[in-house]
mmCIF file of C-alpha atoms in Angstrom:
data_model
loop_
_atom_site.group_PDB
_atom_site.id
_atom_site.type_symbol
_atom_site.label_atom_id
_atom_site.label_comp_id
_atom_site.label_asym_id
_atom_site.label_seq_id
_atom_site.Cartn_x
_atom_site.Cartn_y
_atom_site.Cartn_z
ATOM 1 C CA MET V 1 32.807 49.210 -3.661
ATOM 2 C CA PRO V 2 32.267 46.231 -1.904
ATOM 3 C CA ASP V 3 31.965 42.736 -3.491
ATOM 4 C CA GLU V 4 28.313 41.790 -3.439
ATOM 5 C CA LEU V 5 29.137 38.369 -2.619
ATOM 6 C CA ASP V 6 30.662 39.514 0.578
ATOM 7 C CA GLU V 7 27.767 41.730 1.366
ATOM 8 C CA TYR V 8 25.129 38.968 0.904
ATOM 9 C CA LEU V 9 27.057 36.705 2.601
ATOM 10 C CA ARG V 10 27.372 38.733 5.676
ATOM 11 C CA GLY V 11 23.590 38.125 6.040
ATOM 12 C CA GLU V 12 22.009 40.929 6.244
ATOM 13 C CA SER V 13 21.345 41.876 2.173
ATOM 14 C CA ALA V 14 17.872 42.081 0.923
ATOM 15 C CA LEU V 15 18.277 39.158 -0.972
ATOM 16 C CA SER V 16 18.338 36.953 2.245
ATOM 17 C CA ARG V 17 15.561 38.795 4.606
ATOM 18 C CA GLN V 18 13.264 38.565 0.918
ATOM 19 C CA TYR V 19 14.017 34.974 0.917
ATOM 20 C CA ARG V 20 13.205 34.259 4.656
ATOM 21 C CA ARG V 21 9.795 35.817 4.424
ATOM 22 C CA GLU V 22 8.690 33.318 1.648
ATOM 23 C CA TYR V 23 6.146 30.484 2.248
ATOM 24 C CA SER V 24 8.069 27.669 4.215
ATOM 25 C CA PRO V 25 6.873 24.801 3.350
ATOM 26 C CA VAL V 26 7.334 21.476 5.357
ATOM 27 C CA PRO V 27 7.080 18.034 5.103
ATOM 28 C CA PRO V 28 3.527 15.807 5.614
ATOM 29 C CA HIS V 29 2.860 14.636 9.228
ATOM 30 C CA ALA V 30 2.534 11.451 7.681
ATOM 31 C CA LEU V 31 6.244 11.135 6.512
ATOM 32 C CA ASP V 32 7.510 12.619 9.857
ATOM 33 C CA ARG V 33 5.818 9.411 11.419
ATOM 34 C CA LEU V 34 7.384 7.120 9.148
ATOM 35 C CA LEU V 35 10.765 8.868 9.699
ATOM 36 C CA LEU V 36 10.776 8.712 13.110
ATOM 37 C CA ASN V 37 9.359 4.916 13.562
ATOM 38 C CA ALA V 38 12.548 3.956 11.191
ATOM 39 C CA ALA V 39 14.687 6.109 12.860
ATOM 40 C CA ARG V 40 13.533 4.254 15.963
ATOM 41 C CA PHE V 41 13.073 0.903 15.174
ATOM 42 C CA GLY V 42 16.382 0.592 12.841
ATOM 43 C CA PRO V 43 16.791 0.435 9.357
ATOM 44 C CA GLY V 44 16.031 -2.989 8.831
ATOM 45 C CA LYS V 45 12.185 -2.408 9.761
ATOM 46 C CA SER V 46 12.480 0.834 8.271
ATOM 47 C CA LYS V 47 12.721 -0.683 4.725
ATOM 48 C CA SER V 48 8.819 -1.007 4.503
ATOM 49 C CA PRO V 49 7.549 2.197 5.309
ATOM 50 C CA LEU V 50 10.191 3.900 3.936
ATOM 51 C CA ARG V 51 10.347 2.193 0.753
ATOM 52 C CA SER V 52 6.458 0.968 0.942
ATOM 53 C CA GLN V 53 6.239 1.687 -3.113
ATOM 54 C CA SER V 54 9.111 -0.879 -3.716
ATOM 55 C CA LEU V 55 7.691 -3.424 -2.368
ATOM 56 C CA ALA V 56 4.315 -3.290 -4.603
ATOM 57 C CA PRO V 57 5.634 -6.043 -7.010
ATOM 58 C CA LEU V 58 6.480 -8.238 -3.869
ATOM 59 C CA ALA V 59 3.143 -7.760 -2.822
ATOM 60 C CA PHE V 60 1.590 -8.194 -5.554
ATOM 61 C CA ALA V 61 3.367 -11.401 -6.444
ATOM 62 C CA ALA V 62 2.422 -12.913 -3.219
ATOM 63 C CA SER V 63 -1.068 -12.043 -3.604
ATOM 64 C CA VAL V 64 -0.884 -14.166 -6.818
ATOM 65 C CA LEU V 65 0.765 -17.185 -4.983
ATOM 66 C CA LEU V 66 -1.555 -16.977 -2.803
ATOM 67 C CA SER V 67 -4.504 -16.999 -5.260
ATOM 68 C CA VAL V 68 -3.265 -20.228 -7.105
ATOM 69 C CA ALA V 69 -2.316 -21.917 -3.708
ATOM 70 C CA LEU V 70 -6.502 -21.229 -2.872
ATOM 71 C CA VAL V 71 -7.624 -22.264 -6.140
ATOM 72 C CA LEU V 72 -5.602 -25.668 -5.934
ATOM 73 C CA ALA V 73 -6.915 -26.126 -2.715
ATOM 74 C CA MET V 74 -10.357 -25.949 -3.462
ATOM 75 C CA VAL V 75 -9.962 -28.206 -7.042
ATOM 76 C CA PHE V 76 -7.629 -31.018 -5.287
ATOM 77 C CA ALA V 77 -8.268 -31.022 -1.803
ATOM 78 C CA PRO V 78 -12.155 -32.145 -1.681
ATOM 79 C CA GLN V 79 -11.509 -34.682 -4.509
ATOM 80 C CA ALA V 80 -8.861 -36.065 -2.107
ATOM 81 C CA VAL V 81 -11.441 -36.042 1.085
ATOM 82 C CA LYS V 82 -14.011 -37.651 -1.457
ATOM 83 C CA LYS V 83 -11.871 -40.601 -2.430
ATOM 84 C CA ALA V 84 -10.370 -41.153 1.115
ATOM 85 C CA ASP V 85 -14.582 -41.383 1.920
ATOM 86 C CA ASP V 86 -15.163 -43.668 -1.249
ATOM 87 C CA LYS V 87 -13.243 -46.049 -0.209
ATOM 88 C CA PRO V 88 -14.691 -49.041 1.496
ATOM 89 C CA ARG V 89 -14.365 -49.615 5.460
ATOM 90 C CA VAL V 90 -14.044 -53.033 6.145
ATOM 91 C CA LEU V 91 -15.095 -53.969 9.571
ATOM 92 C CA LYS V 92 -14.106 -57.437 11.149
ATOM 93 C CA VAL V 93 -16.503 -58.420 13.239
ATOM 94 C CA SER V 94 -16.726 -61.738 15.569
ATOM 95 C CA VAL V 95 -19.331 -63.243 16.595
ATOM 96 C CA TYR V 96 -18.752 -65.180 19.671
ATOM 97 C CA GLN V 97 -21.448 -67.917 21.220
ATOM 98 C CA SER V 98 -21.120 -69.232 24.332
ATOM 99 C CA ASP V 99 -17.796 -71.440 23.761
ATOM 100 C CA PRO V 100 -14.322 -70.065 23.253
ATOM 101 C CA PRO V 101 -13.176 -70.186 19.053
ATOM 102 C CA ARG V 102 -11.794 -74.044 18.371
ATOM 103 C CA ALA V 103 -8.728 -74.134 16.877
ATOM 104 C CA VAL V 104 -10.243 -76.441 13.562
ATOM 105 C CA PRO V 105 -9.641 -74.394 10.666
ATOM 106 C CA ALA V 106 -12.187 -74.184 7.578
ATOM 107 C CA SER V 107 -9.796 -76.521 5.507
ATOM 108 C CA PRO V 108 -8.099 -79.632 7.062
ATOM 109 C CA ARG V 109 -5.244 -79.168 4.598
ATOM 110 C CA GLU V 110 -4.209 -75.927 6.896
ATOM 111 C CA ARG V 111 -3.952 -78.152 9.753
ATOM 112 C CA ASN V 112 -0.669 -79.629 10.777
ATOM 113 C CA PRO V 113 -2.003 -83.639 11.536
ATOM 114 C CA ALA V 114 -0.071 -84.568 14.874
ATOM 115 C CA ALA V 115 -1.738 -80.870 15.912
ATOM 116 C CA TRP V 116 -4.922 -81.809 15.162
ATOM 117 C CA LEU V 117 -4.462 -85.383 16.867
ATOM 118 C CA GLU V 118 -3.142 -83.716 20.123
ATOM 119 C CA ASP V 119 -6.894 -81.109 19.860
ATOM 120 C CA ILE V 120 -8.710 -84.506 19.486
ATOM 121 C CA SER V 121 -7.008 -86.202 22.564
ATOM 122 C CA ALA V 122 -7.839 -82.826 24.450
ATOM 123 C CA LEU V 123 -11.282 -82.913 23.757
ATOM 124 C CA ARG V 124 -11.392 -86.453 24.867
ATOM 125 C CA ARG V 125 -9.708 -85.724 27.840
ATOM 126 C CA ALA V 126 -12.294 -83.287 28.594
ATOM 127 C CA GLY V 127 -15.185 -85.929 28.249
ATOM 128 C CA ARG V 128 -16.222 -83.874 24.636
ATOM 129 C CA ASP V 129 -16.240 -87.278 23.041
ATOM 130 C CA SER V 130 -18.623 -86.672 20.533
ATOM 131 C CA GLU V 131 -16.751 -83.678 19.529
ATOM 132 C CA ALA V 132 -14.131 -85.723 19.496
ATOM 133 C CA ASP V 133 -15.593 -87.810 17.032
ATOM 134 C CA ILE V 134 -16.402 -85.930 14.683
ATOM 135 C CA GLU V 135 -13.223 -84.447 15.033
ATOM 136 C CA MET V 136 -11.478 -87.885 14.428
ATOM 137 C CA ARG V 137 -13.706 -88.209 11.075
ATOM 138 C CA ARG V 138 -12.818 -85.223 9.490
ATOM 139 C CA PHE V 139 -9.178 -85.987 10.560
ATOM 140 C CA ARG V 140 -9.339 -89.569 8.249
ATOM 141 C CA SER V 141 -11.502 -87.808 5.813
ATOM 142 C CA ALA V 142 -8.164 -85.513 5.461
ATOM 143 C CA TYR V 143 -5.407 -87.597 6.356
ATOM 144 C CA PRO V 144 -6.635 -91.321 5.057
ATOM 145 C CA ASP V 145 -3.102 -92.891 5.127
ATOM 146 C CA TYR V 146 -1.741 -91.197 8.474
ATOM 147 C CA LEU V 147 -0.649 -93.378 10.756
ATOM 148 C CA ILE V 148 -2.329 -92.480 14.504
ATOM 149 C CA PRO V 149 -0.271 -93.483 16.968
ATOM 150 C CA ILE V 150 -1.465 -96.485 19.390
ATOM 151 C CA SER V 151 -2.401 -94.693 22.673
ATOM 152 C CA GLU V 152 -4.841 -92.313 20.209
ATOM 153 C CA MET G 1 19.539 29.601 9.797
ATOM 154 C CA ASP G 2 22.128 28.595 11.952
ATOM 155 C CA PHE G 3 22.751 24.935 13.084
ATOM 156 C CA SER G 4 25.709 24.423 15.873
ATOM 157 C CA ASP G 5 28.105 21.776 16.395
ATOM 158 C CA ASP G 6 26.345 20.061 18.630
ATOM 159 C CA ASP G 7 24.303 18.861 16.052
ATOM 160 C CA ALA G 8 27.033 16.097 15.581
ATOM 161 C CA GLY G 9 26.766 15.266 19.228
ATOM 162 C CA LEU G 10 23.366 14.050 18.526
ATOM 163 C CA MET G 11 24.107 12.320 15.385
ATOM 164 C CA LEU G 12 26.555 10.311 17.615
ATOM 165 C CA ARG G 13 24.029 9.817 20.525
ATOM 166 C CA TYR G 14 21.576 8.548 17.905
ATOM 167 C CA ARG G 15 24.571 6.496 16.355
ATOM 168 C CA ASP G 16 24.508 4.727 20.114
ATOM 169 C CA GLY G 17 20.917 3.961 19.967
ATOM 170 C CA ASP G 18 19.305 7.044 21.681
ATOM 171 C CA ALA G 19 15.961 7.431 19.571
ATOM 172 C CA ALA G 20 15.135 10.584 21.089
ATOM 173 C CA ALA G 21 18.923 12.516 19.753
ATOM 174 C CA PHE G 22 17.481 11.532 16.034
ATOM 175 C CA SER G 23 13.878 13.284 17.116
ATOM 176 C CA ALA G 24 15.919 16.160 17.754
ATOM 177 C CA LEU G 25 17.930 16.483 14.910
ATOM 178 C CA TYR G 26 15.045 15.681 12.609
ATOM 179 C CA ALA G 27 12.634 18.278 14.457
ATOM 180 C CA GLU G 28 15.925 21.236 13.206
ATOM 181 C CA TYR G 29 16.472 19.770 9.930
ATOM 182 C CA LYS G 30 13.119 18.611 8.157
ATOM 183 C CA GLY G 31 11.944 22.164 7.295
ATOM 184 C CA PRO G 32 15.748 23.220 5.726
ATOM 185 C CA LEU G 33 16.242 19.703 4.015
ATOM 186 C CA TYR G 34 12.824 19.378 2.593
ATOM 187 C CA ARG G 35 12.682 23.272 1.225
ATOM 188 C CA TYR G 36 16.683 22.350 -0.509
ATOM 189 C CA LEU G 37 14.832 19.453 -1.761
ATOM 190 C CA LEU G 38 11.722 21.196 -3.284
ATOM 191 C CA ARG G 39 13.021 24.104 -4.392
ATOM 192 C CA HIS G 40 16.157 22.250 -6.084
ATOM 193 C CA VAL G 41 14.518 19.443 -8.165
ATOM 194 C CA ARG G 42 11.302 21.394 -8.559
ATOM 195 C CA ASN G 43 8.716 18.405 -7.992
ATOM 196 C CA ALA G 44 7.054 17.964 -4.877
ATOM 197 C CA GLY G 45 6.988 14.323 -5.355
ATOM 198 C CA ALA G 46 10.196 13.837 -6.302
ATOM 199 C CA ALA G 47 11.145 16.178 -3.157
ATOM 200 C CA ALA G 48 9.228 13.855 -0.947
ATOM 201 C CA ASP G 49 10.992 10.806 -2.010
ATOM 202 C CA LEU G 50 14.234 11.904 -1.832
ATOM 203 C CA PHE G 51 13.754 13.513 1.594
ATOM 204 C CA GLN G 52 12.728 9.738 2.612
ATOM 205 C CA GLU G 53 15.977 8.641 0.709
ATOM 206 C CA VAL G 54 17.751 11.005 2.460
ATOM 207 C CA TRP G 55 17.006 10.455 6.272
ATOM 208 C CA SER G 56 16.978 6.531 4.754
ATOM 209 C CA ARG G 57 20.708 7.142 3.962
ATOM 210 C CA LEU G 58 21.126 8.369 7.594
ATOM 211 C CA VAL G 59 19.407 6.058 9.448
ATOM 212 C CA ALA G 60 21.358 3.194 7.684
ATOM 213 C CA THR G 61 24.462 4.319 7.582
ATOM 214 C CA ARG G 62 24.208 5.805 11.254
ATOM 215 C CA ALA G 63 26.804 2.963 12.403
ATOM 216 C CA ARG G 64 29.601 4.104 10.717
ATOM 217 C CA TYR G 65 29.654 8.007 11.683
ATOM 218 C CA GLU G 66 32.053 9.890 12.602
ATOM 219 C CA PRO G 67 32.233 13.925 13.250
ATOM 220 C CA ARG G 68 34.643 15.038 10.810
ATOM 221 C CA ALA G 69 32.715 18.320 9.786
ATOM 222 C CA LYS G 70 29.498 20.269 10.608
ATOM 223 C CA PHE G 71 26.499 17.443 10.783
ATOM 224 C CA ALA G 72 24.712 19.823 8.331
ATOM 225 C CA THR G 73 27.737 19.473 5.825
ATOM 226 C CA PHE G 74 27.281 15.669 6.586
ATOM 227 C CA LEU G 75 23.354 15.645 5.932
ATOM 228 C CA PHE G 76 23.383 17.947 2.929
ATOM 229 C CA HIS G 77 25.973 16.258 1.463
ATOM 230 C CA ILE G 78 24.078 13.253 1.254
ATOM 231 C CA ALA G 79 21.057 15.428 0.071
ATOM 232 C CA HIS G 80 23.401 16.618 -2.837
ATOM 233 C CA ASN G 81 24.171 12.947 -3.760
ATOM 234 C CA CYS G 82 20.335 11.936 -4.046
ATOM 235 C CA ALA G 83 19.312 14.841 -5.791
ATOM 236 C CA VAL G 84 22.224 14.304 -8.286
ATOM 237 C CA ASP G 85 21.057 11.002 -8.637
ATOM 238 C CA PHE G 86 17.255 12.498 -8.813
ATOM 239 C CA PHE G 87 18.895 14.933 -12.015
ATOM 240 C CA ARG G 88 20.779 11.511 -13.469
ATOM 241 C CA ARG G 89 17.872 9.818 -13.823
ATOM 242 C CA ASP G 90 15.658 12.852 -14.915
ATOM 243 C CA MET G 91 17.897 13.265 -17.887
ATOM 244 C CA ASN G 92 18.083 9.591 -18.895
ATOM 245 C CA LEU G 93 14.554 9.363 -18.897
ATOM 246 C CA ARG G 94 13.630 12.378 -21.046
ATOM 247 C CA GLY G 95 16.950 11.869 -23.201
ATOM 248 C CA GLU G 96 18.235 15.573 -22.810
ATOM 249 C CA THR G 97 20.787 16.713 -21.544
ATOM 250 C CA SER G 98 19.869 19.944 -19.661
ATOM 251 C CA ALA G 99 16.358 20.949 -20.836
ATOM 252 C CA HIS G 100 15.283 21.205 -17.559
ATOM 253 C CA GLU G 101 17.628 24.532 -17.126
ATOM 254 C CA PHE G 102 15.849 26.315 -19.132
ATOM 255 C CA ASP G 103 12.392 25.251 -20.123
ATOM 256 C CA SER G 104 11.335 25.139 -16.526
ATOM 257 C CA PRO G 105 8.154 27.462 -15.714
ATOM 258 C CA LEU G 106 9.076 29.999 -13.593
ATOM 259 C CA LEU G 107 6.676 29.179 -10.678
ATOM 260 C CA GLU G 108 7.247 27.833 -7.300
ATOM 261 C CA PRO G 109 7.463 23.116 -7.455
ATOM 262 C CA GLU G 110 4.024 21.610 -7.735
ATOM 263 C CA VAL G 111 3.100 21.319 -3.800
ATOM 264 C CA PRO G 112 0.235 18.340 -3.310
ATOM 265 C CA GLU G 113 -2.919 19.616 -1.547
ATOM 266 C CA TYR G 114 -1.699 18.237 1.575
ATOM 267 C CA GLN G 115 1.073 20.378 2.115
ATOM 268 C CA ARG G 116 -0.701 23.966 1.199
ATOM 269 C CA PRO G 117 -1.793 26.058 3.943
ATOM 270 C CA ASP G 118 -5.091 26.584 2.364
ATOM 271 C CA ARG G 119 -6.191 26.220 -1.018
ATOM 272 C CA VAL G 120 -4.244 26.419 -4.649
ATOM 273 C CA ALA G 121 -5.178 30.081 -4.561
ATOM 274 C CA GLU G 122 -3.809 30.925 -1.725
ATOM 275 C CA PHE G 123 -0.950 28.502 -2.673
ATOM 276 C CA VAL G 124 -0.366 30.579 -5.800
ATOM 277 C CA GLU G 125 -0.840 33.863 -4.130
ATOM 278 C CA GLN G 126 2.575 32.956 -2.354
ATOM 279 C CA GLN G 127 4.451 32.296 -5.570
ATOM 280 C CA SER G 128 6.965 35.095 -5.375
ATOM 281 C CA ALA G 129 9.067 36.872 -7.951
ATOM 282 C CA LEU G 130 11.843 35.664 -5.842
ATOM 283 C CA LEU G 131 11.248 31.807 -5.642
ATOM 284 C CA ALA G 132 10.002 32.253 -9.662
ATOM 285 C CA ALA G 133 13.690 33.650 -10.208
ATOM 286 C CA VAL G 134 15.155 30.860 -7.569
ATOM 287 C CA ALA G 135 13.265 27.767 -9.877
ATOM 288 C CA ALA G 136 14.952 29.706 -12.835
ATOM 289 C CA LEU G 137 18.459 29.181 -11.575
ATOM 290 C CA PRO G 138 21.113 26.807 -13.426
ATOM 291 C CA HIS G 139 20.770 24.017 -10.828
ATOM 292 C CA VAL G 140 24.453 24.280 -9.477
ATOM 293 C CA GLN G 141 23.485 27.673 -8.621
ATOM 294 C CA ARG G 142 20.345 27.210 -7.342
ATOM 295 C CA GLU G 143 21.748 24.193 -5.311
ATOM 296 C CA ALA G 144 24.494 27.112 -3.829
ATOM 297 C CA PHE G 145 22.052 29.569 -3.481
ATOM 298 C CA LEU G 146 19.504 27.385 -1.254
ATOM 299 C CA LEU G 147 22.589 25.973 0.786
ATOM 300 C CA ARG G 148 23.382 29.140 1.935
ATOM 301 C CA GLU G 149 19.871 30.259 2.784
ATOM 302 C CA GLU G 150 18.532 26.952 4.337
ATOM 303 C CA THR G 151 21.639 26.203 6.219
ATOM 304 C CA GLY G 152 23.750 29.124 6.637
ATOM 305 C CA LEU G 153 26.785 26.912 5.720
ATOM 306 C CA SER G 154 29.727 29.317 4.359
ATOM 307 C CA VAL G 155 31.298 28.952 0.848
ATOM 308 C CA GLU G 156 33.751 26.622 2.009
ATOM 309 C CA GLU G 157 31.050 23.843 3.484
ATOM 310 C CA ILE G 158 28.786 24.511 0.621
ATOM 311 C CA ALA G 159 31.965 23.462 -1.357
ATOM 312 C CA ARG G 160 32.529 20.438 0.572
ATOM 313 C CA VAL G 161 28.918 19.705 0.567
ATOM 314 C CA THR G 162 29.088 19.924 -3.398
ATOM 315 C CA ASP G 163 32.053 18.155 -3.481
ATOM 316 C CA VAL G 164 33.684 20.887 -6.135
ATOM 317 C CA PRO G 165 36.735 23.710 -5.138
ATOM 318 C CA VAL G 166 36.005 26.556 -3.178
ATOM 319 C CA GLU G 167 36.132 28.717 -5.726
ATOM 320 C CA THR G 168 33.533 27.106 -7.942
ATOM 321 C CA ALA G 169 31.100 27.205 -5.302
ATOM 322 C CA LYS G 170 32.268 30.550 -4.712
ATOM 323 C CA SER G 171 31.807 32.077 -8.720
ATOM 324 C CA ARG G 172 27.807 29.717 -8.441
ATOM 325 C CA LEU G 173 26.837 31.390 -5.407
ATOM 326 C CA ARG G 174 28.554 34.889 -6.840
ATOM 327 C CA TYR G 175 26.195 34.212 -10.194
ATOM 328 C CA ALA G 176 23.326 33.372 -8.150
ATOM 329 C CA VAL G 177 22.990 36.122 -6.184
ATOM 330 C CA ARG G 178 23.911 38.507 -8.924
ATOM 331 C CA LYS G 179 21.004 37.441 -11.094
ATOM 332 C CA LEU G 180 18.188 37.366 -7.959
ATOM 333 C CA LYS G 181 19.245 40.745 -6.886
ATOM 334 C CA LYS G 182 18.122 41.664 -10.300
ATOM 335 C CA SER G 183 14.616 39.766 -9.538
ATOM 336 C CA LEU G 184 13.624 41.944 -6.752
ATOM 337 C CA SER G 185 11.803 45.087 -7.327
ATOM 338 C CA PRO G 186 14.222 48.197 -6.951
ATOM 339 C CA MET G 187 11.020 49.887 -4.805
ATOM 340 C CA GLN G 188 10.989 47.063 -2.777
ATOM 341 C CA GLU G 189 12.506 47.778 0.912
ATOM 342 C CA PRO G 190 12.775 45.457 3.770
ATOM 343 C CA GLY G 191 9.516 45.421 5.781
ATOM 344 C CA VAL G 192 7.463 46.138 2.075
ATOM 345 C CA LEU G 193 5.385 43.405 0.717
ATOM 346 C CA PRO G 194 6.771 40.764 -1.655
ATOM 347 C CA LEU G 195 6.414 40.979 -4.812
ATOM 348 C CA ARG G 196 3.786 38.301 -6.180
ATOM 349 C CA THR G 197 3.087 36.714 -9.593
ATOM 350 C CA TYR G 198 -0.245 35.033 -10.060
ATOM 351 C CA ALA G 199 -1.028 32.240 -12.351
#
């Protein structure tokens, strides 16, 4: 009597024929596309589509981080801009008349007496004696004890 | 189903960068591999996950592929390892040792809507006594039978895939065949419509 396993392994058993007549499910097409793409582009790039469910926590964490960053930007960024806007802006406007600015300081103490005398001499050489006299009076009030050279 | 050793050549071509070779391998093996997993783990969702995992491992390790055996042996050895991991995780989750061997319903695994040729009723109609008997087998016997039917591997190759001695593989297959033959109706002859079970 032949062994039933040997008979089965010969491939012509009723059992095998019956099994081959059964419904034969196949994987869904979406899975086909994922796997074929993964094979084409390599395992490094295939991980995402293949194991997308394992990336869900990462995606969630990224969303939370992005949300927090947006909230922080909304809370703090406008204030920073406002501070910059509130800062008073100083515009330096220089108004000149016909003459160039004079080298005469507001306080005589800020001027070097020798330089001041040189400026007065320059005014006299230019024929602006009245201005030279005014400056000389200011000089005298500022440096009453200053010894003026003879030429001046 | 008979797989030729040309498949090892296709795998070598894929290893060397030929994506079309992978497409050919995939087209040839996707059905047998999917059915092996579906009917072995008896859960459509798990089968789909394992199906992805098997191919992912193949893609990831392709650079190290060397044709030491028939390609089907190589592929289904990966599948076997994935299934073993699945059963181990399943056992840990359930906190049971082998309840799935005895408590499972004698039906084809749940199949999602998109896989059904038509509607649920038609799918249920396709549940045969044979598939119910396959699902009821102890998983090592079920695996041996499915490997034989879906891949045409020899007993020696089944032993290699499942990491057991040849005699063990032969014994498993013999028990499986004996039990399954009992599930076939004595009136059922070739060409006669298969038995149906109805939910």
